[in-house]
Amino acid sequence: MVGEAVVLEYKMARGEELEYRSTVKSEQSVKEGEEVTAQASSLVMDMSQVAKEVKPDGSMEVEVTITGGRIKVGDEQSELPSTGQTILMSMKKNGEITKSSVEIPFSQPPFPSRPVKKGDSWSEQSRISIPGKDQPAILTYEYTLMGFAEVGGYKCAEIAVKCAETKVELGEGAEQKITAVGMTYFAPREGRLVKSEVETVTVITAENLRVDNNIKVLVELTGAKGARFSAPEQDQGFIVS
């Protein structure tokens, strides 16, 4: 694939069911005056994704079910309360989510419509909800195709992800700064994301207050049922939306 232009598009067959695990690790530090407190938490969420319908233009109706998980805050661990919840989504083949049965606090940046090759970059905007703000914050993510790598037996486009520092005014002398960096591994031939790792750092400052939050999100395929390709063989890959 070196030097070759590739099209980054999601592809699923009707009835295809894929299973994923998302791991979120968060570390928060709060400094108020001279007092500093810190807390670590983690969330593990298992989910299945089924293509209920695939239209001629490649867009799809997807049913996502949270099948299990757990939350750990400090030393206390509990089961994920949203286990069993089902979300219905409409998604274009470029990854843009056009409709969802529940409100999603973020928007998924779509892939470019043009073919890309090693060294190419593109940028997309993403909206995230900010507590206490009526309007979402707009984050600009820059993507660069670094090359190609084999991950989990799949030939993947290796895509660097970066969000430059974005400031959000919270009012009354308070502001929030957001930055992000990560890597995405996407199988162009099969149209499926194999792995994603993104680290987001937010800093909230106000008078006599500073809150630092570091969030690492890892998404990986864990299994497949009734899929076109049920196991990593030669060029096969899988998707996470």
PDB file of C-alpha atoms in Angstrom:
ATOM      1  CA  MET A   1       0.000   0.000   0.000  1.00  0.00           C
ATOM      2  CA  VAL A   2       3.021   2.314   0.272  1.00  0.00           C
ATOM      3  CA  GLY A   3       2.484   5.299  -2.058  1.00  0.00           C
ATOM      4  CA  GLU A   4      -1.032   4.151  -2.851  1.00  0.00           C
ATOM      5  CA  ALA A   5      -4.050   6.401  -2.465  1.00  0.00           C
ATOM      6  CA  VAL A   6      -6.849   4.852  -0.405  1.00  0.00           C
ATOM      7  CA  VAL A   7     -10.482   5.726   0.258  1.00  0.00           C
ATOM      8  CA  LEU A   8     -11.482   5.722   3.919  1.00  0.00           C
ATOM      9  CA  GLU A   9     -15.081   4.498   4.125  1.00  0.00           C
ATOM     10  CA  TYR A  10     -17.052   2.357   6.547  1.00  0.00           C
ATOM     11  CA  LYS A  11     -18.532  -0.835   5.099  1.00  0.00           C
ATOM     12  CA  MET A  12     -20.904  -3.280   6.750  1.00  0.00           C
ATOM     13  CA  ALA A  13     -23.137  -6.077   5.499  1.00  0.00           C
ATOM     14  CA  ARG A  14     -26.744  -6.297   6.628  1.00  0.00           C
ATOM     15  CA  GLY A  15     -27.000  -8.474   9.745  1.00  0.00           C
ATOM     16  CA  GLU A  16     -23.317  -8.165  10.537  1.00  0.00           C
ATOM     17  CA  GLU A  17     -22.685  -8.093  14.289  1.00  0.00           C
ATOM     18  CA  LEU A  18     -19.403  -6.897  15.738  1.00  0.00           C
ATOM     19  CA  GLU A  19     -18.336  -6.669  19.358  1.00  0.00           C
ATOM     20  CA  TYR A  20     -16.118  -4.042  20.919  1.00  0.00           C
ATOM     21  CA  ARG A  21     -14.585  -3.036  24.189  1.00  0.00           C
ATOM     22  CA  SER A  22     -14.055   0.583  25.141  1.00  0.00           C
ATOM     23  CA  THR A  23     -11.741   1.406  28.056  1.00  0.00           C
ATOM     24  CA  VAL A  24     -11.719   4.916  29.490  1.00  0.00           C
ATOM     25  CA  LYS A  25      -9.175   5.920  32.125  1.00  0.00           C
ATOM     26  CA  SER A  26      -9.483   9.294  33.804  1.00  0.00           C
ATOM     27  CA  GLU A  27      -7.196  11.119  36.226  1.00  0.00           C
ATOM     28  CA  GLN A  28      -8.418  14.339  37.787  1.00  0.00           C
ATOM     29  CA  SER A  29      -6.626  16.852  39.967  1.00  0.00           C
ATOM     30  CA  VAL A  30      -8.405  19.757  41.666  1.00  0.00           C
ATOM     31  CA  LYS A  31      -6.515  22.651  43.241  1.00  0.00           C
ATOM     32  CA  GLU A  32      -8.663  25.052  45.215  1.00  0.00           C
ATOM     33  CA  GLY A  33      -6.609  27.693  46.956  1.00  0.00           C
ATOM     34  CA  GLU A  34      -3.734  25.738  48.508  1.00  0.00           C
ATOM     35  CA  GLU A  35      -5.691  22.486  48.798  1.00  0.00           C
ATOM     36  CA  VAL A  36      -5.140  19.775  46.189  1.00  0.00           C
ATOM     37  CA  THR A  37      -7.224  16.623  45.722  1.00  0.00           C
ATOM     38  CA  ALA A  38      -6.822  13.882  43.125  1.00  0.00           C
ATOM     39  CA  GLN A  39      -8.985  11.030  41.940  1.00  0.00           C
ATOM     40  CA  ALA A  40      -8.613   8.257  39.386  1.00  0.00           C
ATOM     41  CA  SER A  41     -11.491   6.447  37.706  1.00  0.00           C
ATOM     42  CA  SER A  42     -11.973   3.947  34.928  1.00  0.00           C
ATOM     43  CA  LEU A  43     -14.798   2.629  32.807  1.00  0.00           C
ATOM     44  CA  VAL A  44     -14.912  -0.553  30.762  1.00  0.00           C
ATOM     45  CA  MET A  45     -17.830  -0.900  28.356  1.00  0.00           C
ATOM     46  CA  ASP A  46     -18.615  -3.853  26.102  1.00  0.00           C
ATOM     47  CA  MET A  47     -20.948  -3.281  23.192  1.00  0.00           C
ATOM     48  CA  SER A  48     -22.270  -4.966  20.090  1.00  0.00           C
ATOM     49  CA  GLN A  49     -23.022  -3.266  16.812  1.00  0.00           C
ATOM     50  CA  VAL A  50     -25.449  -4.715  14.264  1.00  0.00           C
ATOM     51  CA  ALA A  51     -26.091  -3.368  10.761  1.00  0.00           C
ATOM     52  CA  LYS A  52     -29.877  -3.451  10.509  1.00  0.00           C
ATOM     53  CA  GLU A  53     -29.996  -1.954   7.028  1.00  0.00           C
ATOM     54  CA  VAL A  54     -27.459  -0.930   4.382  1.00  0.00           C
ATOM     55  CA  LYS A  55     -28.681   1.451   1.678  1.00  0.00           C
ATOM     56  CA  PRO A  56     -27.458   1.670  -1.943  1.00  0.00           C
ATOM     57  CA  ASP A  57     -25.444   4.833  -1.181  1.00  0.00           C
ATOM     58  CA  GLY A  58     -23.525   2.955   1.532  1.00  0.00           C
ATOM     59  CA  SER A  59     -25.238   4.630   4.473  1.00  0.00           C
ATOM     60  CA  MET A  60     -26.437   2.281   7.186  1.00  0.00           C
ATOM     61  CA  GLU A  61     -28.853   1.890  10.050  1.00  0.00           C
ATOM     62  CA  VAL A  62     -26.924   0.590  13.047  1.00  0.00           C
ATOM     63  CA  GLU A  63     -28.139  -0.796  16.364  1.00  0.00           C
ATOM     64  CA  VAL A  64     -25.636  -0.491  19.205  1.00  0.00           C
ATOM     65  CA  THR A  65     -26.281  -2.402  22.436  1.00  0.00           C
ATOM     66  CA  ILE A  66     -24.295  -1.984  25.633  1.00  0.00           C
ATOM     67  CA  THR A  67     -23.768  -5.590  26.710  1.00  0.00           C
ATOM     68  CA  GLY A  68     -21.837  -5.085  29.928  1.00  0.00           C
ATOM     69  CA  GLY A  69     -19.186  -3.158  31.747  1.00  0.00           C
ATOM     70  CA  ARG A  70     -17.980  -1.778  35.010  1.00  0.00           C
ATOM     71  CA  ILE A  71     -17.041   1.516  36.601  1.00  0.00           C
ATOM     72  CA  LYS A  72     -14.285   2.040  39.133  1.00  0.00           C
ATOM     73  CA  VAL A  73     -13.930   5.255  41.115  1.00  0.00           C
ATOM     74  CA  GLY A  74     -11.035   5.219  43.543  1.00  0.00           C
ATOM     75  CA  ASP A  75     -11.239   1.802  45.220  1.00  0.00           C
ATOM     76  CA  GLU A  76     -14.968   1.287  44.621  1.00  0.00           C
ATOM     77  CA  GLN A  77     -16.181  -0.738  41.661  1.00  0.00           C
ATOM     78  CA  SER A  78     -19.717  -1.223  40.339  1.00  0.00           C
ATOM     79  CA  GLU A  79     -21.494  -2.634  37.319  1.00  0.00           C
ATOM     80  CA  LEU A  80     -22.248  -0.284  34.452  1.00  0.00           C
ATOM     81  CA  PRO A  81     -25.839   0.961  35.002  1.00  0.00           C
ATOM     82  CA  SER A  82     -26.510   1.440  31.272  1.00  0.00           C
ATOM     83  CA  THR A  83     -26.026  -2.267  30.498  1.00  0.00           C
ATOM     84  CA  GLY A  84     -28.799  -3.386  28.163  1.00  0.00           C
ATOM     85  CA  GLN A  85     -29.356   0.050  26.646  1.00  0.00           C
ATOM     86  CA  THR A  86     -29.854   0.059  22.875  1.00  0.00           C
ATOM     87  CA  ILE A  87     -29.059   3.005  20.609  1.00  0.00           C
ATOM     88  CA  LEU A  88     -30.278   3.265  17.015  1.00  0.00           C
ATOM     89  CA  MET A  89     -28.112   5.350  14.706  1.00  0.00           C
ATOM     90  CA  SER A  90     -28.014   6.360  11.060  1.00  0.00           C
ATOM     91  CA  MET A  91     -24.490   6.730   9.684  1.00  0.00           C
ATOM     92  CA  LYS A  92     -23.081   7.730   6.306  1.00  0.00           C
ATOM     93  CA  LYS A  93     -20.256   5.667   4.843  1.00  0.00           C
ATOM     94  CA  ASN A  94     -17.833   8.494   5.673  1.00  0.00           C
ATOM     95  CA  GLY A  95     -18.628   7.970   9.372  1.00  0.00           C
ATOM     96  CA  GLU A  96     -20.904  10.970   9.880  1.00  0.00           C
ATOM     97  CA  ILE A  97     -23.750  10.158  12.282  1.00  0.00           C
ATOM     98  CA  THR A  98     -26.906  11.792  10.898  1.00  0.00           C
ATOM     99  CA  LYS A  99     -29.447  10.543  13.435  1.00  0.00           C
ATOM    100  CA  SER A 100     -29.453   8.881  16.865  1.00  0.00           C
ATOM    101  CA  SER A 101     -32.222   7.651  19.159  1.00  0.00           C
ATOM    102  CA  VAL A 102     -30.419   9.227  22.132  1.00  0.00           C
ATOM    103  CA  GLU A 103     -28.531  12.491  22.349  1.00  0.00           C
ATOM    104  CA  ILE A 104     -24.800  11.946  21.885  1.00  0.00           C
ATOM    105  CA  PRO A 105     -22.590  14.510  23.673  1.00  0.00           C
ATOM    106  CA  PHE A 106     -20.145  14.608  20.750  1.00  0.00           C
ATOM    107  CA  SER A 107     -20.124  14.448  16.970  1.00  0.00           C
ATOM    108  CA  GLN A 108     -17.970  12.010  15.033  1.00  0.00           C
ATOM    109  CA  PRO A 109     -15.707  13.744  12.493  1.00  0.00           C
ATOM    110  CA  PRO A 110     -16.239  12.202   9.036  1.00  0.00           C
ATOM    111  CA  PHE A 111     -13.549  10.906   6.728  1.00  0.00           C
ATOM    112  CA  PRO A 112     -12.668  12.999   3.647  1.00  0.00           C
ATOM    113  CA  SER A 113     -14.452  12.146   0.408  1.00  0.00           C
ATOM    114  CA  ARG A 114     -11.228  12.181  -1.582  1.00  0.00           C
ATOM    115  CA  PRO A 115      -8.636   9.384  -1.678  1.00  0.00           C
ATOM    116  CA  VAL A 116      -5.638   9.989   0.595  1.00  0.00           C
ATOM    117  CA  LYS A 117      -2.052   8.761   0.535  1.00  0.00           C
ATOM    118  CA  LYS A 118       0.868   8.718   2.975  1.00  0.00           C
ATOM    119  CA  GLY A 119       1.648  12.229   4.178  1.00  0.00           C
ATOM    120  CA  ASP A 120      -1.766  13.667   3.360  1.00  0.00           C
ATOM    121  CA  SER A 121      -3.575  15.652   6.062  1.00  0.00           C
ATOM    122  CA  TRP A 122      -7.146  16.806   6.473  1.00  0.00           C
ATOM    123  CA  SER A 123      -9.141  18.506   9.195  1.00  0.00           C
ATOM    124  CA  GLU A 124     -12.689  18.151  10.456  1.00  0.00           C
ATOM    125  CA  GLN A 125     -14.722  19.830  13.149  1.00  0.00           C
ATOM    126  CA  SER A 126     -16.374  18.068  16.077  1.00  0.00           C
ATOM    127  CA  ARG A 127     -18.969  19.431  18.500  1.00  0.00           C
ATOM    128  CA  ILE A 128     -18.904  18.548  22.198  1.00  0.00           C
ATOM    129  CA  SER A 129     -21.339  19.551  24.924  1.00  0.00           C
ATOM    130  CA  ILE A 130     -19.975  21.758  27.709  1.00  0.00           C
ATOM    131  CA  PRO A 131     -21.855  21.640  31.055  1.00  0.00           C
ATOM    132  CA  GLY A 132     -23.491  24.986  31.733  1.00  0.00           C
ATOM    133  CA  LYS A 133     -23.180  26.160  28.126  1.00  0.00           C
ATOM    134  CA  ASP A 134     -26.127  26.341  25.730  1.00  0.00           C
ATOM    135  CA  GLN A 135     -23.950  26.009  22.651  1.00  0.00           C
ATOM    136  CA  PRO A 136     -21.486  23.155  22.086  1.00  0.00           C
ATOM    137  CA  ALA A 137     -17.768  23.781  21.745  1.00  0.00           C
ATOM    138  CA  ILE A 138     -16.277  23.356  18.277  1.00  0.00           C
ATOM    139  CA  LEU A 139     -13.043  21.385  18.183  1.00  0.00           C
ATOM    140  CA  THR A 140     -10.909  21.157  15.039  1.00  0.00           C
ATOM    141  CA  TYR A 141      -9.151  17.828  14.627  1.00  0.00           C
ATOM    142  CA  GLU A 142      -6.253  17.375  12.223  1.00  0.00           C
ATOM    143  CA  TYR A 143      -5.611  13.939  10.746  1.00  0.00           C
ATOM    144  CA  THR A 144      -2.453  12.778   8.985  1.00  0.00           C
ATOM    145  CA  LEU A 145      -1.990   9.479   7.176  1.00  0.00           C
ATOM    146  CA  MET A 146       1.368   8.392   8.594  1.00  0.00           C
ATOM    147  CA  GLY A 147       1.592   5.201   6.562  1.00  0.00           C
ATOM    148  CA  PHE A 148       0.373   1.632   6.823  1.00  0.00           C
ATOM    149  CA  ALA A 149       0.808  -0.935   9.587  1.00  0.00           C
ATOM    150  CA  GLU A 150      -0.386  -4.415  10.446  1.00  0.00           C
ATOM    151  CA  VAL A 151      -2.470  -4.457  13.608  1.00  0.00           C
ATOM    152  CA  GLY A 152      -4.119  -7.624  14.874  1.00  0.00           C
ATOM    153  CA  GLY A 153      -3.567  -9.301  11.528  1.00  0.00           C
ATOM    154  CA  TYR A 154      -5.180  -6.501   9.521  1.00  0.00           C
ATOM    155  CA  LYS A 155      -3.550  -4.120   7.044  1.00  0.00           C
ATOM    156  CA  CYS A 156      -4.388  -0.692   8.407  1.00  0.00           C
ATOM    157  CA  ALA A 157      -3.993   2.938   7.514  1.00  0.00           C
ATOM    158  CA  GLU A 158      -2.139   4.507  10.444  1.00  0.00           C
ATOM    159  CA  ILE A 159      -3.745   7.878  11.092  1.00  0.00           C
ATOM    160  CA  ALA A 160      -2.382  10.416  13.580  1.00  0.00           C
ATOM    161  CA  VAL A 161      -5.028  12.488  15.360  1.00  0.00           C
ATOM    162  CA  LYS A 162      -4.415  15.901  16.879  1.00  0.00           C
ATOM    163  CA  CYS A 163      -6.592  18.645  18.286  1.00  0.00           C
ATOM    164  CA  ALA A 164      -4.715  21.883  18.928  1.00  0.00           C
ATOM    165  CA  GLU A 165      -5.473  23.763  22.126  1.00  0.00           C
ATOM    166  CA  THR A 166      -9.023  25.106  22.097  1.00  0.00           C
ATOM    167  CA  LYS A 167     -10.228  27.655  24.648  1.00  0.00           C
ATOM    168  CA  VAL A 168     -13.830  27.795  25.828  1.00  0.00           C
ATOM    169  CA  GLU A 169     -14.991  30.771  27.870  1.00  0.00           C
ATOM    170  CA  LEU A 170     -17.109  29.589  30.809  1.00  0.00           C
ATOM    171  CA  GLY A 171     -17.922  33.063  32.134  1.00  0.00           C
ATOM    172  CA  GLU A 172     -16.959  35.036  35.224  1.00  0.00           C
ATOM    173  CA  GLY A 173     -13.223  34.736  34.574  1.00  0.00           C
ATOM    174  CA  ALA A 174     -13.358  30.980  34.052  1.00  0.00           C
ATOM    175  CA  GLU A 175     -12.158  29.136  30.965  1.00  0.00           C
ATOM    176  CA  GLN A 176     -11.552  25.610  29.744  1.00  0.00           C
ATOM    177  CA  LYS A 177      -8.669  24.501  27.522  1.00  0.00           C
ATOM    178  CA  ILE A 178      -8.897  21.274  25.540  1.00  0.00           C
ATOM    179  CA  THR A 179      -6.198  19.390  23.623  1.00  0.00           C
ATOM    180  CA  ALA A 180      -6.130  15.874  22.190  1.00  0.00           C
ATOM    181  CA  VAL A 181      -3.680  13.500  20.523  1.00  0.00           C
ATOM    182  CA  GLY A 182      -3.964   9.921  19.389  1.00  0.00           C
ATOM    183  CA  MET A 183      -3.729   7.267  16.702  1.00  0.00           C
ATOM    184  CA  THR A 184      -6.348   5.467  14.644  1.00  0.00           C
ATOM    185  CA  TYR A 185      -5.848   2.191  12.779  1.00  0.00           C
ATOM    186  CA  PHE A 186      -8.366   1.742   9.970  1.00  0.00           C
ATOM    187  CA  ALA A 187      -8.551  -1.089   7.420  1.00  0.00           C
ATOM    188  CA  PRO A 188      -9.399   0.645   4.090  1.00  0.00           C
ATOM    189  CA  ARG A 189     -10.080  -2.519   2.111  1.00  0.00           C
ATOM    190  CA  GLU A 190     -12.678  -3.800   4.570  1.00  0.00           C
ATOM    191  CA  GLY A 191     -13.834  -0.374   5.721  1.00  0.00           C
ATOM    192  CA  ARG A 192     -13.455  -1.053   9.422  1.00  0.00           C
ATOM    193  CA  LEU A 193     -11.661   0.542  12.343  1.00  0.00           C
ATOM    194  CA  VAL A 194      -9.353  -1.922  14.041  1.00  0.00           C
ATOM    195  CA  LYS A 195      -8.118   0.157  16.963  1.00  0.00           C
ATOM    196  CA  SER A 196      -8.276   3.681  18.316  1.00  0.00           C
ATOM    197  CA  GLU A 197      -6.302   5.369  21.099  1.00  0.00           C
ATOM    198  CA  VAL A 198      -6.955   9.013  21.971  1.00  0.00           C
ATOM    199  CA  GLU A 199      -5.777  11.044  24.947  1.00  0.00           C
ATOM    200  CA  THR A 200      -7.641  14.246  25.799  1.00  0.00           C
ATOM    201  CA  VAL A 201      -6.404  16.812  28.310  1.00  0.00           C
ATOM    202  CA  THR A 202      -8.702  19.484  29.708  1.00  0.00           C
ATOM    203  CA  VAL A 203      -7.772  22.290  32.085  1.00  0.00           C
ATOM    204  CA  ILE A 204     -10.385  24.466  33.773  1.00  0.00           C
ATOM    205  CA  THR A 205      -9.196  27.626  35.498  1.00  0.00           C
ATOM    206  CA  ALA A 206     -11.099  30.161  37.560  1.00  0.00           C
ATOM    207  CA  GLU A 207     -10.313  32.385  40.522  1.00  0.00           C
ATOM    208  CA  ASN A 208      -8.450  30.254  43.088  1.00  0.00           C
ATOM    209  CA  LEU A 209      -9.407  27.093  41.168  1.00  0.00           C
ATOM    210  CA  ARG A 210      -7.684  24.783  38.694  1.00  0.00           C
ATOM    211  CA  VAL A 211      -9.045  21.437  37.497  1.00  0.00           C
ATOM    212  CA  ASP A 212      -6.828  19.151  35.381  1.00  0.00           C
ATOM    213  CA  ASN A 213      -8.398  16.139  33.722  1.00  0.00           C
ATOM    214  CA  ASN A 214      -6.564  13.547  31.626  1.00  0.00           C
ATOM    215  CA  ILE A 215      -8.750  11.042  29.751  1.00  0.00           C
ATOM    216  CA  LYS A 216      -7.402   8.106  27.732  1.00  0.00           C
ATOM    217  CA  VAL A 217      -9.830   6.196  25.521  1.00  0.00           C
ATOM    218  CA  LEU A 218      -8.954   2.846  23.948  1.00  0.00           C
ATOM    219  CA  VAL A 219     -11.376   1.082  21.583  1.00  0.00           C
ATOM    220  CA  GLU A 220     -10.659  -2.439  20.330  1.00  0.00           C
ATOM    221  CA  LEU A 221     -12.472  -5.211  18.533  1.00  0.00           C
ATOM    222  CA  THR A 222     -13.283  -8.200  20.763  1.00  0.00           C
ATOM    223  CA  GLY A 223     -15.313 -10.472  18.485  1.00  0.00           C
ATOM    224  CA  ALA A 224     -17.644 -10.906  15.528  1.00  0.00           C
ATOM    225  CA  LYS A 225     -20.755 -12.950  14.779  1.00  0.00           C
ATOM    226  CA  GLY A 226     -22.295 -13.553  11.400  1.00  0.00           C
ATOM    227  CA  ALA A 227     -19.908 -11.094   9.823  1.00  0.00           C
ATOM    228  CA  ARG A 228     -18.529 -11.245   6.324  1.00  0.00           C
ATOM    229  CA  PHE A 229     -15.197 -12.121   7.868  1.00  0.00           C
ATOM    230  CA  SER A 230     -15.411 -13.626  11.352  1.00  0.00           C
ATOM    231  CA  ALA A 231     -11.687 -13.896  12.029  1.00  0.00           C
ATOM    232  CA  PRO A 232      -8.527 -11.995  11.088  1.00  0.00           C
ATOM    233  CA  GLU A 233      -7.386 -13.778   7.983  1.00  0.00           C
ATOM    234  CA  GLN A 234      -5.067 -12.168   5.454  1.00  0.00           C
ATOM    235  CA  ASP A 235      -6.600  -8.738   4.749  1.00  0.00           C
ATOM    236  CA  GLN A 236      -9.631  -8.849   7.026  1.00  0.00           C
ATOM    237  CA  GLY A 237     -10.554  -6.091   9.505  1.00  0.00           C
ATOM    238  CA  PHE A 238     -13.323  -4.786  11.728  1.00  0.00           C
ATOM    239  CA  ILE A 239     -15.198  -1.600  12.588  1.00  0.00           C
ATOM    240  CA  VAL A 240     -15.967   0.567  15.556  1.00  0.00           C
ATOM    241  CA  SER A 241     -18.096   3.592  14.966  1.00  0.00           C
TER     242      SER A 241
END
